[in-house]
PDB file of C-alpha atoms in Angstrom:
ATOM      1  CA  MET A  37     104.644 103.219  91.289  1.00  0.00           C
ATOM      2  CA  ALA A  38     106.131 104.333  94.772  1.00  0.00           C
ATOM      3  CA  THR A  39     102.881 106.847  94.813  1.00  0.00           C
ATOM      4  CA  ASP A  40     100.983 103.803  94.717  1.00  0.00           C
ATOM      5  CA  ALA A  41     102.307 102.445  98.213  1.00  0.00           C
ATOM      6  CA  ALA A  42      99.702 104.071 100.192  1.00  0.00           C
ATOM      7  CA  ALA A  43      96.761 102.953  97.907  1.00  0.00           C
ATOM      8  CA  VAL A  44      98.251  99.625  97.956  1.00  0.00           C
ATOM      9  CA  ALA A  45      98.687  99.604 101.645  1.00  0.00           C
ATOM     10  CA  ALA A  46      95.211 100.476 102.291  1.00  0.00           C
ATOM     11  CA  LEU A  47      93.769  97.780  99.926  1.00  0.00           C
ATOM     12  CA  LEU A  48      96.162  95.360 101.898  1.00  0.00           C
ATOM     13  CA  ARG A  49      94.954  96.603 105.400  1.00  0.00           C
ATOM     14  CA  ASP A  50      91.358  96.101 104.245  1.00  0.00           C
ATOM     15  CA  LEU A  51      92.370  92.358 102.999  1.00  0.00           C
ATOM     16  CA  ASN A  52      94.207  91.846 106.432  1.00  0.00           C
ATOM     17  CA  ASP A  53      91.399  93.396 108.557  1.00  0.00           C
ATOM     18  CA  GLU A  54      90.151  90.359 110.461  1.00  0.00           C
ATOM     19  CA  PRO A  55      90.747  88.871 113.837  1.00  0.00           C
ATOM     20  CA  GLY A  56      94.351  87.581 114.564  1.00  0.00           C
ATOM     21  CA  LEU A  57      96.016  89.457 111.978  1.00  0.00           C
ATOM     22  CA  SER A  58      97.731  92.858 112.178  1.00  0.00           C
ATOM     23  CA  PRO A  59      96.442  95.449 109.465  1.00  0.00           C
ATOM     24  CA  GLU A  60      98.262  98.207 111.359  1.00  0.00           C
ATOM     25  CA  ARG A  61     101.769  96.838 110.556  1.00  0.00           C
ATOM     26  CA  ILE A  62     101.049  97.440 106.714  1.00  0.00           C
ATOM     27  CA  THR A  63     102.266 100.762 106.070  1.00  0.00           C
ATOM     28  CA  HIS A  64     103.198 102.775 102.733  1.00  0.00           C
ATOM     29  CA  GLU A  65     106.579 102.512 104.026  1.00  0.00           C
ATOM     30  CA  SER A  66     106.583  98.659 104.302  1.00  0.00           C
ATOM     31  CA  VAL A  67     104.949  98.496 100.875  1.00  0.00           C
ATOM     32  CA  ALA A  68     107.244 100.760  99.161  1.00  0.00           C
ATOM     33  CA  ARG A  69     110.289  99.032 100.718  1.00  0.00           C
ATOM     34  CA  ASP A  70     109.108  95.378 100.599  1.00  0.00           C
ATOM     35  CA  LEU A  71     106.833  95.219  97.641  1.00  0.00           C
ATOM     36  CA  ILE A  72     107.270  97.952  95.256  1.00  0.00           C
ATOM     37  CA  GLY A  73     110.833  98.180  95.738  1.00  0.00           C
ATOM     38  CA  ASP A  74     111.792  94.674  95.857  1.00  0.00           C
ATOM     39  CA  PRO A  75     112.263  92.940  92.446  1.00  0.00           C
ATOM     40  CA  ARG A  76     111.218  89.909  93.527  1.00  0.00           C
ATOM     41  CA  ALA A  77     107.743  90.814  94.477  1.00  0.00           C
ATOM     42  CA  LEU A  78     105.101  91.523  91.671  1.00  0.00           C
ATOM     43  CA  VAL A  79     102.389  94.179  92.369  1.00  0.00           C
ATOM     44  CA  LEU A  80      99.534  94.807  90.292  1.00  0.00           C
ATOM     45  CA  VAL A  81      97.021  97.615  91.067  1.00  0.00           C
ATOM     46  CA  ALA A  82      93.645  97.829  89.183  1.00  0.00           C
ATOM     47  CA  GLU A  83      92.159 101.229  88.917  1.00  0.00           C
ATOM     48  CA  GLN A  84      88.660 102.556  88.375  1.00  0.00           C
ATOM     49  CA  ASP A  85      88.323 106.147  87.583  1.00  0.00           C
ATOM     50  CA  GLY A  86      91.807 106.988  88.872  1.00  0.00           C
ATOM     51  CA  GLU A  87      91.180 105.495  92.146  1.00  0.00           C
ATOM     52  CA  ALA A  88      92.767 102.087  93.095  1.00  0.00           C
ATOM     53  CA  VAL A  89      90.392  99.415  93.741  1.00  0.00           C
ATOM     54  CA  GLY A  90      92.311  96.062  93.566  1.00  0.00           C
ATOM     55  CA  VAL A  91      95.551  94.736  94.268  1.00  0.00           C
ATOM     56  CA  ALA A  92      97.302  91.375  93.451  1.00  0.00           C
ATOM     57  CA  THR A  93     100.783  90.678  94.828  1.00  0.00           C
ATOM     58  CA  ALA A  94     102.970  87.390  93.735  1.00  0.00           C
ATOM     59  CA  HIS A  95     106.310  86.165  94.173  1.00  0.00           C
ATOM     60  CA  PRO A  96     108.318  83.288  92.027  1.00  0.00           C
ATOM     61  CA  HIS A  97     107.717  79.826  93.348  1.00  0.00           C
ATOM     62  CA  TYR A  98     109.568  76.614  92.036  1.00  0.00           C
ATOM     63  CA  ASP A  99     107.473  73.647  91.988  1.00  0.00           C
ATOM     64  CA  THR A 100     110.015  70.684  92.645  1.00  0.00           C
ATOM     65  CA  GLY A 101     107.475  68.105  92.141  1.00  0.00           C
ATOM     66  CA  ALA A 102     106.834  69.206  88.558  1.00  0.00           C
ATOM     67  CA  SER A 103     110.289  70.769  88.054  1.00  0.00           C
ATOM     68  CA  ARG A 104     108.857  74.257  86.671  1.00  0.00           C
ATOM     69  CA  TRP A 105     108.567  77.932  87.779  1.00  0.00           C
ATOM     70  CA  GLY A 106     105.784  79.664  88.367  1.00  0.00           C
ATOM     71  CA  LEU A 107     104.087  82.589  90.592  1.00  0.00           C
ATOM     72  CA  PHE A 108     102.676  82.524  94.149  1.00  0.00           C
ATOM     73  CA  LEU A 109      99.641  84.373  94.351  1.00  0.00           C
ATOM     74  CA  ASN A 110      99.805  85.796  97.737  1.00  0.00           C
ATOM     75  CA  ASP A 111      97.280  88.597  97.812  1.00  0.00           C
ATOM     76  CA  LEU A 112      94.354  89.174  95.688  1.00  0.00           C
ATOM     77  CA  TYR A 113      91.705  91.824  96.972  1.00  0.00           C
ATOM     78  CA  VAL A 114      88.932  93.963  95.351  1.00  0.00           C
ATOM     79  CA  ALA A 115      87.386  96.796  97.290  1.00  0.00           C
ATOM     80  CA  PRO A 116      83.576  95.638  97.927  1.00  0.00           C
ATOM     81  CA  ALA A 117      82.171  98.401  95.922  1.00  0.00           C
ATOM     82  CA  ALA A 118      84.266  97.499  92.918  1.00  0.00           C
ATOM     83  CA  ARG A 119      83.294  93.634  92.933  1.00  0.00           C
ATOM     84  CA  ARG A 120      81.456  91.572  90.556  1.00  0.00           C
ATOM     85  CA  ARG A 121      83.121  93.822  87.667  1.00  0.00           C
ATOM     86  CA  GLY A 122      85.636  91.227  86.306  1.00  0.00           C
ATOM     87  CA  ILE A 123      88.582  93.099  88.380  1.00  0.00           C
ATOM     88  CA  ALA A 124      89.606  89.972  90.533  1.00  0.00           C
ATOM     89  CA  ARG A 125      89.708  87.917  87.198  1.00  0.00           C
ATOM     90  CA  ALA A 126      91.718  90.313  85.261  1.00  0.00           C
ATOM     91  CA  LEU A 127      94.233  90.684  88.093  1.00  0.00           C
ATOM     92  CA  VAL A 128      94.735  86.924  88.375  1.00  0.00           C
ATOM     93  CA  GLY A 129      94.934  86.929  84.451  1.00  0.00           C
ATOM     94  CA  ALA A 130      97.436  89.630  84.676  1.00  0.00           C
ATOM     95  CA  VAL A 131      99.352  87.461  87.107  1.00  0.00           C
ATOM     96  CA  ALA A 132      99.412  84.385  84.933  1.00  0.00           C
ATOM     97  CA  ALA A 133     100.489  86.400  81.933  1.00  0.00           C
ATOM     98  CA  GLU A 134     103.468  87.643  83.743  1.00  0.00           C
ATOM     99  CA  ALA A 135     104.356  84.184  84.976  1.00  0.00           C
ATOM    100  CA  ARG A 136     104.176  83.032  81.358  1.00  0.00           C
ATOM    101  CA  ARG A 137     106.417  86.128  80.231  1.00  0.00           C
ATOM    102  CA  THR A 138     108.943  85.049  82.724  1.00  0.00           C
ATOM    103  CA  GLY A 139     108.818  81.455  81.820  1.00  0.00           C
ATOM    104  CA  GLY A 140     106.523  80.208  84.571  1.00  0.00           C
ATOM    105  CA  ARG A 141     104.186  77.632  83.800  1.00  0.00           C
ATOM    106  CA  PHE A 142     101.943  78.091  86.714  1.00  0.00           C
ATOM    107  CA  VAL A 143     100.185  80.155  89.194  1.00  0.00           C
ATOM    108  CA  TRP A 144      99.592  78.844  92.595  1.00  0.00           C
ATOM    109  CA  TRP A 145      97.503  80.223  95.518  1.00  0.00           C
ATOM    110  CA  ASN A 146      95.376  79.455  98.827  1.00  0.00           C
ATOM    111  CA  ALA A 147      92.201  80.805 100.281  1.00  0.00           C
ATOM    112  CA  ASP A 148      90.968  80.688 103.874  1.00  0.00           C
ATOM    113  CA  GLU A 149      88.610  77.921 104.743  1.00  0.00           C
ATOM    114  CA  GLY A 150      85.413  78.999 105.224  1.00  0.00           C
ATOM    115  CA  ASP A 151      85.615  82.273 102.953  1.00  0.00           C
ATOM    116  CA  GLU A 152      82.945  80.990 100.655  1.00  0.00           C
ATOM    117  CA  LEU A 153      82.724  84.300  98.683  1.00  0.00           C
ATOM    118  CA  ALA A 154      86.611  83.972  97.733  1.00  0.00           C
ATOM    119  CA  LEU A 155      86.128  80.028  97.303  1.00  0.00           C
ATOM    120  CA  ARG A 156      83.380  80.433  94.957  1.00  0.00           C
ATOM    121  CA  PHE A 157      85.536  82.999  92.868  1.00  0.00           C
ATOM    122  CA  HIS A 158      88.577  80.906  92.710  1.00  0.00           C
ATOM    123  CA  ARG A 159      86.697  77.744  91.706  1.00  0.00           C
ATOM    124  CA  SER A 160      84.964  79.867  88.965  1.00  0.00           C
ATOM    125  CA  LEU A 161      88.628  79.925  87.359  1.00  0.00           C
ATOM    126  CA  ASP A 162      88.600  76.301  86.305  1.00  0.00           C
ATOM    127  CA  VAL A 163      91.259  75.823  88.855  1.00  0.00           C
ATOM    128  CA  THR A 164      92.439  72.386  90.345  1.00  0.00           C
ATOM    129  CA  GLU A 165      92.319  72.276  94.010  1.00  0.00           C
ATOM    130  CA  ALA A 166      95.607  71.214  95.426  1.00  0.00           C
ATOM    131  CA  GLY A 167      94.545  69.487  98.500  1.00  0.00           C
ATOM    132  CA  THR A 168      97.386  70.951 100.490  1.00  0.00           C
ATOM    133  CA  ILE A 169      97.310  72.233 104.285  1.00  0.00           C
ATOM    134  CA  ASP A 170      99.352  75.590 104.834  1.00  0.00           C
ATOM    135  CA  PHE A 171     101.518  75.411 107.696  1.00  0.00           C
ATOM    136  CA  LEU A 172     103.219  78.863 109.206  1.00  0.00           C
ATOM    137  CA  LEU A 173     106.231  79.270 111.328  1.00  0.00           C
ATOM    138  CA  ALA A 174     106.335  82.537 112.915  1.00  0.00           C
ATOM    139  CA  GLY A 175     107.267  84.384 115.970  1.00  0.00           C
ATOM    140  CA  GLU A 176     108.878  82.679 118.780  1.00  0.00           C
ATOM    141  CA  ALA A 177     108.588  79.040 117.230  1.00  0.00           C
ATOM    142  CA  PHE A 178     110.303  80.666 114.528  1.00  0.00           C
ATOM    143  CA  GLU A 179     112.972  82.342 116.352  1.00  0.00           C
ATOM    144  CA  ARG A 180     113.651  78.960 118.450  1.00  0.00           C
ATOM    145  CA  LEU A 181     113.836  77.014 115.353  1.00  0.00           C
ATOM    146  CA  ALA A 182     116.225  79.342 113.264  1.00  0.00           C
ATOM    147  CA  GLY A 183     118.278  79.521 116.403  1.00  0.00           C
ATOM    148  CA  MET A 184     118.759  76.047 116.708  1.00  0.00           C
ATOM    149  CA  GLN A 185     120.343  75.977 113.558  1.00  0.00           C
ATOM    150  CA  GLU A 186     122.966  78.791 114.627  1.00  0.00           C
ATOM    151  CA  ARG A 187     124.412  76.750 117.265  1.00  0.00           C
TER     152      ARG A 187
END
């Protein structure tokens, strides 16, 4: 699986290649260390003719409101040339199967507002839209708030 790090990194860079993100930070070393090498992370790679064409990453998530474990699907990406062949659906299904295998009862994820292609795909899976708003605490604000707790 360590040999997949470069291919996974390339797919994740493609996924994160949009304004405001830093895909150059995604390296085969960081993928090998932080995803493939971390037992908390689930990394699934879809291959076609020996080439990595899709990736899904997930990690355990506990839903306190429903008192149940599941997986949070963090990344889902299929290379444009390989789309419309059921690969994304198979990746989501494999994440769901892994959640169930480990005692989980759901898969939770989000999608970018305005990404109509992704939203159309997600809705095709007969999902429930959760109606939540994501927040990200990072950078200086993260350091400031975390630092307040250390005093």
